[in-house]
mmCIF file with all atom_site columns, C-alpha atoms in Angstrom:
data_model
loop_
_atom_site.group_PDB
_atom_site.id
_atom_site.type_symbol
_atom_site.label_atom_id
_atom_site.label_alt_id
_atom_site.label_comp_id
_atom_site.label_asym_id
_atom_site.label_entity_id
_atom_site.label_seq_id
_atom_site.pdbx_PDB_ins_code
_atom_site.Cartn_x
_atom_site.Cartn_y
_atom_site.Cartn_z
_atom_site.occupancy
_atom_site.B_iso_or_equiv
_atom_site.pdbx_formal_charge
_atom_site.auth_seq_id
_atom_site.auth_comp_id
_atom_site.auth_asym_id
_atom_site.auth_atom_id
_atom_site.pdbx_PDB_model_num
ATOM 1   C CA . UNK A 1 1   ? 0.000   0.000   0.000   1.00 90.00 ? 1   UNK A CA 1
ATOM 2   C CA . UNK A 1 2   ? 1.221   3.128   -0.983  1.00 96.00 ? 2   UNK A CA 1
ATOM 3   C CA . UNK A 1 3   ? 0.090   7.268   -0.276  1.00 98.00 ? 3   UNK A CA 1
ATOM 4   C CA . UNK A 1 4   ? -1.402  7.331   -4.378  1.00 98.00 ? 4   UNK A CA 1
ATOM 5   C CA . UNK A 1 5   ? -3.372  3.753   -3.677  1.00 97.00 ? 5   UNK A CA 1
ATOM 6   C CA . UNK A 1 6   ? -4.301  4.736   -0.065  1.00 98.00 ? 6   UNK A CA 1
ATOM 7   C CA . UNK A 1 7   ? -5.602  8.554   -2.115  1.00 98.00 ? 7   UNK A CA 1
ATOM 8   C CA . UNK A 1 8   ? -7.394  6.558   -4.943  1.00 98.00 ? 8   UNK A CA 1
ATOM 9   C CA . UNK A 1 9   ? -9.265  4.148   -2.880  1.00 98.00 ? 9   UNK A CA 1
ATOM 10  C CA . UNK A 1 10  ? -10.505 7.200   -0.481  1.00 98.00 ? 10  UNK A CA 1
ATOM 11  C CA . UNK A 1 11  ? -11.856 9.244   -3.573  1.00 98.00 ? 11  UNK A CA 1
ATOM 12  C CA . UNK A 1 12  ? -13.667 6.126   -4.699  1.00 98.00 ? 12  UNK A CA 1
ATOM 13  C CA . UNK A 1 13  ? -14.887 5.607   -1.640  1.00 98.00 ? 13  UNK A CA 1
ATOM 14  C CA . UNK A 1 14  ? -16.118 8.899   -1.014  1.00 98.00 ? 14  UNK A CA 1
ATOM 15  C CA . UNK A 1 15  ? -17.427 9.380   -4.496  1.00 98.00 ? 15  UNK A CA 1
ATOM 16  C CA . UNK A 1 16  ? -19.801 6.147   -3.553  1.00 98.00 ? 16  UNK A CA 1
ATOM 17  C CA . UNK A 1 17  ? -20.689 8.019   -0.679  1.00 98.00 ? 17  UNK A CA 1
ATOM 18  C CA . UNK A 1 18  ? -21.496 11.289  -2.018  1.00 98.00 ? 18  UNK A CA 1
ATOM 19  C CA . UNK A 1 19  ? -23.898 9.781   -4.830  1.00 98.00 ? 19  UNK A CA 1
ATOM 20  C CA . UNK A 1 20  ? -25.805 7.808   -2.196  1.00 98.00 ? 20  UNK A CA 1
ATOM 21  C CA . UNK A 1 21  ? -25.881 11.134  -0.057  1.00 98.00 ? 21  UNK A CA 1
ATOM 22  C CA . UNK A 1 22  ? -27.008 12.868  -2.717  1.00 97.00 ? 22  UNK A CA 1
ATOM 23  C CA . UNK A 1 23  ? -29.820 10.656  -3.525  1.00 98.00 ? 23  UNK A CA 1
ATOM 24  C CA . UNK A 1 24  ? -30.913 9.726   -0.086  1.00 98.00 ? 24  UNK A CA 1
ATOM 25  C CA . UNK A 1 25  ? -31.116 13.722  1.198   1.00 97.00 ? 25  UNK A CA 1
ATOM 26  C CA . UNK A 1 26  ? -32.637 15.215  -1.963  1.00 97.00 ? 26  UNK A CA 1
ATOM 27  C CA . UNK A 1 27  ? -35.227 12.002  -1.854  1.00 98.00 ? 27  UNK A CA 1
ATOM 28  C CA . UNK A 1 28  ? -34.019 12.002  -5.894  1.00 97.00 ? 28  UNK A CA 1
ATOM 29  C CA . UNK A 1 29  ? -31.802 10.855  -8.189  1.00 97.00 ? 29  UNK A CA 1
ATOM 30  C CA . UNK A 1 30  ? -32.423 13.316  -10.851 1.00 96.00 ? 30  UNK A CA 1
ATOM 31  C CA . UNK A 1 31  ? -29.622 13.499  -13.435 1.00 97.00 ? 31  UNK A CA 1
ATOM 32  C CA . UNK A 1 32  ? -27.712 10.819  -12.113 1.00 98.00 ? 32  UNK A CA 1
ATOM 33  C CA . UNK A 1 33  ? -27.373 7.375   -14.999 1.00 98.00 ? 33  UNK A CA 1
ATOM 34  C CA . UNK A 1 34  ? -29.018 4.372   -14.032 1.00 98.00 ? 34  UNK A CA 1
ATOM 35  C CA . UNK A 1 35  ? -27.538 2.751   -17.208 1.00 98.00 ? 35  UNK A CA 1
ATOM 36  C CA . UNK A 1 36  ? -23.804 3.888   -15.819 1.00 98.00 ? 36  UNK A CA 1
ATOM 37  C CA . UNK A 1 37  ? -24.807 2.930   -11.842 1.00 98.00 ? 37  UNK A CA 1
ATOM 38  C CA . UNK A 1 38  ? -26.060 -0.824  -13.103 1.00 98.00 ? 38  UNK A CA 1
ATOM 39  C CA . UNK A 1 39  ? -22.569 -1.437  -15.213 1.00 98.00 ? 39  UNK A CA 1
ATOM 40  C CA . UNK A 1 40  ? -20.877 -0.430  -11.611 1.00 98.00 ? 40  UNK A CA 1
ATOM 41  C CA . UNK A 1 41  ? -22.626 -3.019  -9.961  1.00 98.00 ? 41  UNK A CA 1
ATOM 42  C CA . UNK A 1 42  ? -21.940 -5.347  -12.876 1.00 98.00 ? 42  UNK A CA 1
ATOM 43  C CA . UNK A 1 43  ? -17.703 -4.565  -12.597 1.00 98.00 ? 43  UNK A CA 1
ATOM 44  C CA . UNK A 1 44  ? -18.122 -4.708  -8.703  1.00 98.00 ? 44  UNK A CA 1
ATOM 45  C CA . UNK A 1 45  ? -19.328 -8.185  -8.644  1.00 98.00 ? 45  UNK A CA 1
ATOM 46  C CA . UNK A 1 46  ? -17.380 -10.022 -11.430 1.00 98.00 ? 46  UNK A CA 1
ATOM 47  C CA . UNK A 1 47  ? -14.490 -8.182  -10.083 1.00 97.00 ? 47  UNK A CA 1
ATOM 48  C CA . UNK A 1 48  ? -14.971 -9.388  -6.273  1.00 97.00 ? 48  UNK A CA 1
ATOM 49  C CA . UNK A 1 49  ? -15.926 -12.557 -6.966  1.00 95.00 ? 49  UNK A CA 1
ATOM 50  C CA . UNK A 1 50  ? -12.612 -13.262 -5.341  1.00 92.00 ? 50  UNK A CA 1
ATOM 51  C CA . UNK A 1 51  ? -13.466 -12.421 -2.173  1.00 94.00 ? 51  UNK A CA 1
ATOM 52  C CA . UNK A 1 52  ? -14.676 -15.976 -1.625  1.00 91.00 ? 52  UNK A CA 1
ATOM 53  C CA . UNK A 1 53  ? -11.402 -17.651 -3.359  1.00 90.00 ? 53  UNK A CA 1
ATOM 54  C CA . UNK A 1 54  ? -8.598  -15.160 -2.005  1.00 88.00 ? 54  UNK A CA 1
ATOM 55  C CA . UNK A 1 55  ? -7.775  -13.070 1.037   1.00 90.00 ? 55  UNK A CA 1
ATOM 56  C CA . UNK A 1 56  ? -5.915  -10.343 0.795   1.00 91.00 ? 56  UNK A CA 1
ATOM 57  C CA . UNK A 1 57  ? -6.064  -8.323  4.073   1.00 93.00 ? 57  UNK A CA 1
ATOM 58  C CA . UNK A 1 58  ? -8.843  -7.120  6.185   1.00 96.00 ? 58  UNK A CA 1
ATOM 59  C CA . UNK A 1 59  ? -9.055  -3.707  4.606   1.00 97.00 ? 59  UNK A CA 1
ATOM 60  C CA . UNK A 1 60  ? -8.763  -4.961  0.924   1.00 96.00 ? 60  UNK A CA 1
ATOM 61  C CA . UNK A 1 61  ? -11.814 -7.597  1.691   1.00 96.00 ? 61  UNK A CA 1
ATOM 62  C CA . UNK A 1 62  ? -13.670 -4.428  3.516   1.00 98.00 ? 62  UNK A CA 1
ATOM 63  C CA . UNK A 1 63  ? -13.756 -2.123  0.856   1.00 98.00 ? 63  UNK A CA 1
ATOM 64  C CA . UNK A 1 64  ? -14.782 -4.766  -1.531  1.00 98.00 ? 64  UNK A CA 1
ATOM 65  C CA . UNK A 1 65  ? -17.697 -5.507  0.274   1.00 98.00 ? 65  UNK A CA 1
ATOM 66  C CA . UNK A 1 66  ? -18.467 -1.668  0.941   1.00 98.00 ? 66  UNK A CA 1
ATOM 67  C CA . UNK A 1 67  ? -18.304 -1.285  -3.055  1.00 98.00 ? 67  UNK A CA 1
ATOM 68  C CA . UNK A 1 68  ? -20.621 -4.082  -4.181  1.00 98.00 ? 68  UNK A CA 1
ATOM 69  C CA . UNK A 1 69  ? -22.854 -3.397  -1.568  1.00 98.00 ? 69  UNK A CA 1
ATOM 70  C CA . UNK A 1 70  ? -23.029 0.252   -2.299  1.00 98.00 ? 70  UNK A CA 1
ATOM 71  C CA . UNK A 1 71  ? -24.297 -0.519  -5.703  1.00 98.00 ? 71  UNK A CA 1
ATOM 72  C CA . UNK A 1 72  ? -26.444 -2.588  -4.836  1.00 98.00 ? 72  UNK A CA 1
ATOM 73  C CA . UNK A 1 73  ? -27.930 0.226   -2.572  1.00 98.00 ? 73  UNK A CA 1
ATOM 74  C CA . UNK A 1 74  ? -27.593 2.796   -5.293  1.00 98.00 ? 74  UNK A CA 1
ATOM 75  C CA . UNK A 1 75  ? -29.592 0.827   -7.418  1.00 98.00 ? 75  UNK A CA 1
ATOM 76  C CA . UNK A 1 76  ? -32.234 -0.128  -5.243  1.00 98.00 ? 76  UNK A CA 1
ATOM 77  C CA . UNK A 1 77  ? -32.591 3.792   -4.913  1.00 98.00 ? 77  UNK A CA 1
ATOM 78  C CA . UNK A 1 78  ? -32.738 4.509   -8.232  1.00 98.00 ? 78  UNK A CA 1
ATOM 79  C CA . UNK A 1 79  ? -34.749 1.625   -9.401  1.00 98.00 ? 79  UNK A CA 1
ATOM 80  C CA . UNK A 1 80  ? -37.028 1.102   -6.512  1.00 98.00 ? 80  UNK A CA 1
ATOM 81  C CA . UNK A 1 81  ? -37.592 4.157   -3.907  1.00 98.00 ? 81  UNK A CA 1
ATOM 82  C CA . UNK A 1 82  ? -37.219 6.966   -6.065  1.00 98.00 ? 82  UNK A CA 1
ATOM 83  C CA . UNK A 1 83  ? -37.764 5.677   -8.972  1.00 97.00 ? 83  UNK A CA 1
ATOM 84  C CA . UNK A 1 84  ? -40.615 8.102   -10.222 1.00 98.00 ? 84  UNK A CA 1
ATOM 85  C CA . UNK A 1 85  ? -37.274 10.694  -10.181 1.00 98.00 ? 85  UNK A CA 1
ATOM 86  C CA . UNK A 1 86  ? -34.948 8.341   -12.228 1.00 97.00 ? 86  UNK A CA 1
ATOM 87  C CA . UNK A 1 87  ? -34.802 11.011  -15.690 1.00 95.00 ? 87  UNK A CA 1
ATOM 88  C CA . UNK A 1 88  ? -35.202 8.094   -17.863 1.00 92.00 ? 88  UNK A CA 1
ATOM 89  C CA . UNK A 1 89  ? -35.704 10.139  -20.678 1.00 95.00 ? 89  UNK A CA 1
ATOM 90  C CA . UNK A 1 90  ? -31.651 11.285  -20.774 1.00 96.00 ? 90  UNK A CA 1
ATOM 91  C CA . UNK A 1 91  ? -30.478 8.284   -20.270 1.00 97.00 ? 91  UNK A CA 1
ATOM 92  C CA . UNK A 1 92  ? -30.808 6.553   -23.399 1.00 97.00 ? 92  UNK A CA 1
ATOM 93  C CA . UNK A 1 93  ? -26.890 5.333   -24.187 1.00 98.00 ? 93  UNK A CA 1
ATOM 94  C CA . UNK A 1 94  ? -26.861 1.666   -25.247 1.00 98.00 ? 94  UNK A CA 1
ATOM 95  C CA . UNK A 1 95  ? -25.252 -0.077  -22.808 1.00 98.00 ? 95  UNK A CA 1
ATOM 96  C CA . UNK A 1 96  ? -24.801 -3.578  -25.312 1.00 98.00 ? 96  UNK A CA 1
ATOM 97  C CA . UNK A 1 97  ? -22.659 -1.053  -27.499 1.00 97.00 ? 97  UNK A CA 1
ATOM 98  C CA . UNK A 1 98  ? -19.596 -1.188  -24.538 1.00 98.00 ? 98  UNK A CA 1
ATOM 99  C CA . UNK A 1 99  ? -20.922 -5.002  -23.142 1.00 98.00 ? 99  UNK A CA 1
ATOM 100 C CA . UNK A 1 100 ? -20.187 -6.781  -25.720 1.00 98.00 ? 100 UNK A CA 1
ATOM 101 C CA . UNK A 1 101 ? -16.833 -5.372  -27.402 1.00 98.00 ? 101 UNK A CA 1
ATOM 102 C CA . UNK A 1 102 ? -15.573 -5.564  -23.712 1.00 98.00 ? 102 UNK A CA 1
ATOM 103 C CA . UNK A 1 103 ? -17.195 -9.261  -23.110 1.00 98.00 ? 103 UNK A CA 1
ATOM 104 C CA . UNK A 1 104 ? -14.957 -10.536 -26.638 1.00 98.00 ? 104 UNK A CA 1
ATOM 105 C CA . UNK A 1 105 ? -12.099 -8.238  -25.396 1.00 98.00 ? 105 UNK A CA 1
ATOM 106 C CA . UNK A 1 106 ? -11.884 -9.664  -22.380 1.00 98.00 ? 106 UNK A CA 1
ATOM 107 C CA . UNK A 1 107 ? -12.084 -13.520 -23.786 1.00 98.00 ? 107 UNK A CA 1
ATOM 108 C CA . UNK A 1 108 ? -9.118  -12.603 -26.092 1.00 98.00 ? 108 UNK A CA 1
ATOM 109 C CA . UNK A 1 109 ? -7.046  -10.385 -24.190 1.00 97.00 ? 109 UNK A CA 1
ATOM 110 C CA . UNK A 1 110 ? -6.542  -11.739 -20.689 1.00 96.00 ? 110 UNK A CA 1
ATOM 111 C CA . UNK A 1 111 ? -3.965  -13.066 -18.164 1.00 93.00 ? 111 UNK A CA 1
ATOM 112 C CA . UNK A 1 112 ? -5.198  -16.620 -18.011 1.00 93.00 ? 112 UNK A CA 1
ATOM 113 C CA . UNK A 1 113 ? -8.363  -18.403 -19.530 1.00 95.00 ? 113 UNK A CA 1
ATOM 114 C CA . UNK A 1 114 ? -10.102 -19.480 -16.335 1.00 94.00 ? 114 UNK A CA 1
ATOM 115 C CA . UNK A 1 115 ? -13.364 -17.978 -15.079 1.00 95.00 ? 115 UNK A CA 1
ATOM 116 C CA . UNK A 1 116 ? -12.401 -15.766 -12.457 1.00 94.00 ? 116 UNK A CA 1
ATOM 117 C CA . UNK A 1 117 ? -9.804  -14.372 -14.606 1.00 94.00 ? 117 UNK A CA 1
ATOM 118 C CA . UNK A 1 118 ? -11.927 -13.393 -17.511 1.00 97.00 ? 118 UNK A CA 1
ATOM 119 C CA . UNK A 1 119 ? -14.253 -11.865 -15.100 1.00 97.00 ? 119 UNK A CA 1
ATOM 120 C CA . UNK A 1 120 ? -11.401 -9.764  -13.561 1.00 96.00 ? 120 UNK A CA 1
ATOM 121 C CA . UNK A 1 121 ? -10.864 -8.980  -16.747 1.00 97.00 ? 121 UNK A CA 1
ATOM 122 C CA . UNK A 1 122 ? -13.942 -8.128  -18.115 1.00 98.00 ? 122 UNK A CA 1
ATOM 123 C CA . UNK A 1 123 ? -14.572 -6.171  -14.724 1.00 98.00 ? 123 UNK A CA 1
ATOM 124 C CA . UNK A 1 124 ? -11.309 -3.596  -15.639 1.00 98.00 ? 124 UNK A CA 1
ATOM 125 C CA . UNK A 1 125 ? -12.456 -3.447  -19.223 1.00 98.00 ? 125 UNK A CA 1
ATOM 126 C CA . UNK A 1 126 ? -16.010 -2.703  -18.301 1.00 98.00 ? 126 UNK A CA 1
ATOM 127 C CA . UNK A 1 127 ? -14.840 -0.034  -15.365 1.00 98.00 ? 127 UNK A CA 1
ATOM 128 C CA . UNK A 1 128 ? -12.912 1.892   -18.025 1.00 98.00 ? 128 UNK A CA 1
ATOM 129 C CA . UNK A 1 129 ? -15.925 2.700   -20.115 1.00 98.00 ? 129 UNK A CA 1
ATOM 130 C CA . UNK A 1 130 ? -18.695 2.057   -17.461 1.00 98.00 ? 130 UNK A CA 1
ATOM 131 C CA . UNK A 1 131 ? -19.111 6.605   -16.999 1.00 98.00 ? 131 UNK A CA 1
ATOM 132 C CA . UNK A 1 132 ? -19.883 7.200   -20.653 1.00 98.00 ? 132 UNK A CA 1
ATOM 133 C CA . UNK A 1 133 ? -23.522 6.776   -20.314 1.00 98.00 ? 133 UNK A CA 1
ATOM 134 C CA . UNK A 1 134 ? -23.501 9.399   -17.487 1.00 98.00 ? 134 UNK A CA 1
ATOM 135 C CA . UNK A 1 135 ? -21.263 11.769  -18.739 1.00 97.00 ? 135 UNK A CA 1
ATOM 136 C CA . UNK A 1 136 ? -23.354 11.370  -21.943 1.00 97.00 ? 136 UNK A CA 1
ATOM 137 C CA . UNK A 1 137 ? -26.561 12.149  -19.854 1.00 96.00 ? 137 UNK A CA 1
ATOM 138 C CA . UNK A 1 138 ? -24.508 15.206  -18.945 1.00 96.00 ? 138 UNK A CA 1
ATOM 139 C CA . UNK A 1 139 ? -23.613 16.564  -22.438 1.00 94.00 ? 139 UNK A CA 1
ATOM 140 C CA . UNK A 1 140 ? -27.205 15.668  -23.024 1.00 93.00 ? 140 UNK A CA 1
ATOM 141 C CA . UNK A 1 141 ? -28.824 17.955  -20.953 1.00 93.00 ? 141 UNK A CA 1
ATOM 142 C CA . UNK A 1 142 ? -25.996 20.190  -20.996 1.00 92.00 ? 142 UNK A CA 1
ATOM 143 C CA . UNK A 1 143 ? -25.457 20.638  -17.506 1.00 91.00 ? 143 UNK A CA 1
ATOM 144 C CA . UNK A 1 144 ? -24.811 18.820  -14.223 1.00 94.00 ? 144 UNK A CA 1
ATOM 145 C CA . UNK A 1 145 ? -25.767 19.750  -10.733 1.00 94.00 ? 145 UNK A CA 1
ATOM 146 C CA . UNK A 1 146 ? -22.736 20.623  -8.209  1.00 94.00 ? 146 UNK A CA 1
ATOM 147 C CA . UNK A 1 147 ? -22.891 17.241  -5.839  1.00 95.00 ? 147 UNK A CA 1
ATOM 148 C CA . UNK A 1 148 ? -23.277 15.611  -9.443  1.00 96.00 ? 148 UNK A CA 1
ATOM 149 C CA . UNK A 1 149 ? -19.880 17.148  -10.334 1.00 97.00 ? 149 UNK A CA 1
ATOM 150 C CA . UNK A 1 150 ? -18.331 16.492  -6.991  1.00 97.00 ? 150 UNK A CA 1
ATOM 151 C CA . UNK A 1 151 ? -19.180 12.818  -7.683  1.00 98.00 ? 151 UNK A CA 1
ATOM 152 C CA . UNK A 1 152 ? -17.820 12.507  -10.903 1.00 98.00 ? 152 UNK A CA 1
ATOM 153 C CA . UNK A 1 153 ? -14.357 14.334  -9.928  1.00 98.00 ? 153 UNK A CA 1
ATOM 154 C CA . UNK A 1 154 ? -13.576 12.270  -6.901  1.00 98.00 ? 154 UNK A CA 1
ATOM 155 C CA . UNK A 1 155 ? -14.743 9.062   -9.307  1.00 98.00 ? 155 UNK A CA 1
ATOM 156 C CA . UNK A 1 156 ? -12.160 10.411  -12.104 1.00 98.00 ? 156 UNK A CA 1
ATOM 157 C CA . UNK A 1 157 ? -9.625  10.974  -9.899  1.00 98.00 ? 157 UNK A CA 1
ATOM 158 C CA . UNK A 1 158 ? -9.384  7.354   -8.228  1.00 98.00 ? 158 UNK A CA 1
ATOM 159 C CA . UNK A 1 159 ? -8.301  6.042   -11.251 1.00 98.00 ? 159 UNK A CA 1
ATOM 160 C CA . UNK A 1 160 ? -6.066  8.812   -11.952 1.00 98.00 ? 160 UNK A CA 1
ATOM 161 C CA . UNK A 1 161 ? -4.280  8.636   -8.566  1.00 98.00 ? 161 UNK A CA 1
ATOM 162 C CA . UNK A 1 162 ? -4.095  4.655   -9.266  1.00 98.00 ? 162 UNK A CA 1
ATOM 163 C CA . UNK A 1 163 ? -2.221  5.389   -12.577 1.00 98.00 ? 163 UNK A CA 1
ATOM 164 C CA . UNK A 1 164 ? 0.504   7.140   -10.264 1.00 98.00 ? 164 UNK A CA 1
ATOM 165 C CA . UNK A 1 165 ? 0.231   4.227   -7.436  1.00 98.00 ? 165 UNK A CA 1
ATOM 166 C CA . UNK A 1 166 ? 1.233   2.169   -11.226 1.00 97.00 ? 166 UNK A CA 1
ATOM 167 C CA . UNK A 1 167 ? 4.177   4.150   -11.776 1.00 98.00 ? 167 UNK A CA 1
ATOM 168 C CA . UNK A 1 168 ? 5.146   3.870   -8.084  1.00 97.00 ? 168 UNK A CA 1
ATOM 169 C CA . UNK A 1 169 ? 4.927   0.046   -8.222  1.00 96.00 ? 169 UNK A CA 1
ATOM 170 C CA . UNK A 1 170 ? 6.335   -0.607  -11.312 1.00 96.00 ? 170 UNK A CA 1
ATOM 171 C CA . UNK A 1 171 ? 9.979   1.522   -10.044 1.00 96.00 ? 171 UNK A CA 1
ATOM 172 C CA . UNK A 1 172 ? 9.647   0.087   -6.406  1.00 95.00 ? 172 UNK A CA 1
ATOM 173 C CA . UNK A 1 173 ? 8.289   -3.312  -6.163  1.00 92.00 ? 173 UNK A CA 1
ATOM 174 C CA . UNK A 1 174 ? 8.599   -4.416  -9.906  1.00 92.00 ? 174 UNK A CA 1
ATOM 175 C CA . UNK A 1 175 ? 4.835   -4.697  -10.312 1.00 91.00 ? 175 UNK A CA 1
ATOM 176 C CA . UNK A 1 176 ? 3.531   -4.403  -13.749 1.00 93.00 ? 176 UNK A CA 1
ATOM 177 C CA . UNK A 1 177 ? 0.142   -5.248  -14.808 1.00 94.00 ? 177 UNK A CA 1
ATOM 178 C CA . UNK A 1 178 ? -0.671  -4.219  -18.716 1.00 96.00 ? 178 UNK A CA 1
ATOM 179 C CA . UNK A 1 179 ? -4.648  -4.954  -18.417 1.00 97.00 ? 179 UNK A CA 1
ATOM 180 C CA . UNK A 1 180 ? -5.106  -2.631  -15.607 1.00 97.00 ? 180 UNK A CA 1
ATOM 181 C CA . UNK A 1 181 ? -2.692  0.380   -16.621 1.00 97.00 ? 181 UNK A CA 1
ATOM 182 C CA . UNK A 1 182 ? -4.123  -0.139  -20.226 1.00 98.00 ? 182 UNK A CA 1
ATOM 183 C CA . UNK A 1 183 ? -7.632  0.140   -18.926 1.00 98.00 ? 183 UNK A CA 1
ATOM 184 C CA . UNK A 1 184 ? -6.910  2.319   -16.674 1.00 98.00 ? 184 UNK A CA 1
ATOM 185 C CA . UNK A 1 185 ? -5.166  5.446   -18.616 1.00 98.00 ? 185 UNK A CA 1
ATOM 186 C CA . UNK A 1 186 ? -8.468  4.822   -20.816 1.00 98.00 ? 186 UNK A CA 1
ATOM 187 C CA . UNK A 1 187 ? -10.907 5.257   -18.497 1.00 98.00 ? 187 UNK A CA 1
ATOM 188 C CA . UNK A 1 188 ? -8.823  8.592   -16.701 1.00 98.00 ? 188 UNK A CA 1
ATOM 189 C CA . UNK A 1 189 ? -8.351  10.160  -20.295 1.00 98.00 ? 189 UNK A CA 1
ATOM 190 C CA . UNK A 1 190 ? -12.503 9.944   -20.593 1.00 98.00 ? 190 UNK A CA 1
ATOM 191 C CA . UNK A 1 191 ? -13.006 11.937  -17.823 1.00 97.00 ? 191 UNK A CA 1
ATOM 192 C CA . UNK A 1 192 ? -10.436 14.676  -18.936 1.00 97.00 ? 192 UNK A CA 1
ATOM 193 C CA . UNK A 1 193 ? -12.856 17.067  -20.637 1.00 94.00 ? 193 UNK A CA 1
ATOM 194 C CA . UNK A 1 194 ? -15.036 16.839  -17.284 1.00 95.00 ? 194 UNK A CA 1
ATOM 195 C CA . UNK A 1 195 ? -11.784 17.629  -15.435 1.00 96.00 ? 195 UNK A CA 1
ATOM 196 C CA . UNK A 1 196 ? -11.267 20.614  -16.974 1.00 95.00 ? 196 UNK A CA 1
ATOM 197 C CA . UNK A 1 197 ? -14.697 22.300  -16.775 1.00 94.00 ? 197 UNK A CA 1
ATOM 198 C CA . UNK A 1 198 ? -14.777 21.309  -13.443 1.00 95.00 ? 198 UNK A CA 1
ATOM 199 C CA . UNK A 1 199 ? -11.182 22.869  -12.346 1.00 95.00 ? 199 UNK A CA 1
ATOM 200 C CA . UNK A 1 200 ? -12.585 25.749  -14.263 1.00 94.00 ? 200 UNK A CA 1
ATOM 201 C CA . UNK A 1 201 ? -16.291 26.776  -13.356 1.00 90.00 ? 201 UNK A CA 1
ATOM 202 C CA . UNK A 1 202 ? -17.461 24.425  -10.519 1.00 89.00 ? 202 UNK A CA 1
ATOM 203 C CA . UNK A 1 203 ? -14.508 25.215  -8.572  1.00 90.00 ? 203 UNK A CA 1
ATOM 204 C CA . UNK A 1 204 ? -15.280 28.875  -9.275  1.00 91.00 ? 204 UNK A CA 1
ATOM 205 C CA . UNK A 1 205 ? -18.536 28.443  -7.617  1.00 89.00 ? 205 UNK A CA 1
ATOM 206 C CA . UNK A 1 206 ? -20.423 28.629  -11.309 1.00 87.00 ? 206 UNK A CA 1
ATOM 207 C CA . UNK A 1 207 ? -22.704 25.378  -12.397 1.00 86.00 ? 207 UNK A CA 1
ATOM 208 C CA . UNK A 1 208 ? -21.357 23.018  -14.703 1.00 89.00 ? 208 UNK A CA 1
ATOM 209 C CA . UNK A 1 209 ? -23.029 23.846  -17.876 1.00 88.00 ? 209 UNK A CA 1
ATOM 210 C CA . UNK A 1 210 ? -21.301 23.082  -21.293 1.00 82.00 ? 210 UNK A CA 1
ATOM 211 C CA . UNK A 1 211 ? -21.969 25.664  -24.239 1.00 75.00 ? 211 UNK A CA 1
ATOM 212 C CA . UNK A 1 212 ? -24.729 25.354  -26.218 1.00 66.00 ? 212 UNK A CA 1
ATOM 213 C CA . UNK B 2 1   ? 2.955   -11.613 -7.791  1.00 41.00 ? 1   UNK B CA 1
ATOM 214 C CA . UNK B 2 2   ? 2.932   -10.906 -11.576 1.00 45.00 ? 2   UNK B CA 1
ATOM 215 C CA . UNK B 2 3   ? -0.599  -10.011 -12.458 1.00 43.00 ? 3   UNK B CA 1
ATOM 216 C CA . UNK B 2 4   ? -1.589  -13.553 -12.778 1.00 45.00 ? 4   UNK B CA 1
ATOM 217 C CA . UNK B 2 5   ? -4.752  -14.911 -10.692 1.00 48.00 ? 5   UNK B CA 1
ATOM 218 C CA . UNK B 2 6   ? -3.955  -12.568 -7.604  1.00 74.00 ? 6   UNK B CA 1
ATOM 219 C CA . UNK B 2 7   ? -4.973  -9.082  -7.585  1.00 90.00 ? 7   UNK B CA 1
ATOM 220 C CA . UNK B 2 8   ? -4.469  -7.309  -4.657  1.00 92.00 ? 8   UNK B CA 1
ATOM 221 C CA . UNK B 2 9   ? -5.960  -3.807  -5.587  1.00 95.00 ? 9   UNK B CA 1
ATOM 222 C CA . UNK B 2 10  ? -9.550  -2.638  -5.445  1.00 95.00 ? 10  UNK B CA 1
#
């Protein structure tokens, strides 16, 4: 464990808890992708599967558990209690237009050709792309309310700060893994344009809204 | 640990 994994998994942690905070004290989940929050709880559970075949520490089994069942709770919110809030109308991206090129890209391109492994894989191929039918609901309506942005920064920036936790293992422990840097410097250069209109009007206090 | 079969991130 180093400072840059320590700083990702906090951001993704509290970019889980923000959305569900959002949600559960506005009673709504209004401009928020269902589409985006069910692939999440797709990559969360092929990915963890593991928990029942390998132990890694206490806090590494913790947070697993505190990620799939956060999705599960997000989508229960969406889907269930508030669902007459869920803007179904903006969130139209098809989601079998990034399941299935990432289901045959993870049966060719993977580390082993066992179950588990092809899930893990699928699960860091499917993570990398899994935002694009939010921030398409974004560019859709053309804007994005603040706790909305706050969510999708602190969910950029995990895998951004894991990128540099990449470099850090790779010169000190020798630790090189292609599929995740791979996926990984895909999914961060996504959420670049949000990046930079949120460095340069949220953080200014103004609403993210992107020119007509 | 090389990748293979044991990931120990998140």
């Amino acid at each position: 464990m180093n400072i840059f994994r320590l700083a990702g998994d906090i951001a993704h942690l509290l970019a889980v808890i923000i959305l569900l905070l959002k949600i559960w004290k506005s009673r709504s989940c209004a401009g928020i992708s269902g589409r985006s929050q069910l692939l999440f709880a797709i990559v969360y559970t092929t990915r963890y599967l593991d928990l029942l075949t390998n132990f890694v520490s206490i806090y590494n089994s913790v947070m697993k558990v505190v990620f799939i069942a956060a999705s599960y709770a997000t989508l229960y919110l969406m889907y269930m209690k508030f669902k007459a809030t869920y803007d179904h109308n903006h969130d139209t991206f098809r989601i079998e237009f990034l399941l299935i090129p990432v289901t045959a890209l993870a049966l060719l391109v993977n580390h082993e050709f066992s179950v588990l492994e092809i899930l893990w894989t699928f699960s860091i191929y499917l993570e990398s792309v899994a935002i694009l039918p939010q921030l398409f609901m974004v560019s859709k309506t053309g804007e994005a309310e603040s706790i909305t942005s706050h969510y999708l920064f602190a969910l950029g920036s995990y895998r951004a700060l894991y990128l540099l936790n990449w470099i850090y293992r790779y010169y000190f422990e020798g630790f090189f893994d292609p599929i995740a840097v791979v996926a990984g410097v895909v999914q961060t250069v996504l959420y670049c344009d949000f990046f930079y209109l949120y460095i340069t009007k949220v953080l200014k206090g103004k609403k993210l809204s992107l020119p007509a | 640990k090389e990748g293979n079969n044991f990931h120990d991130e998140l």
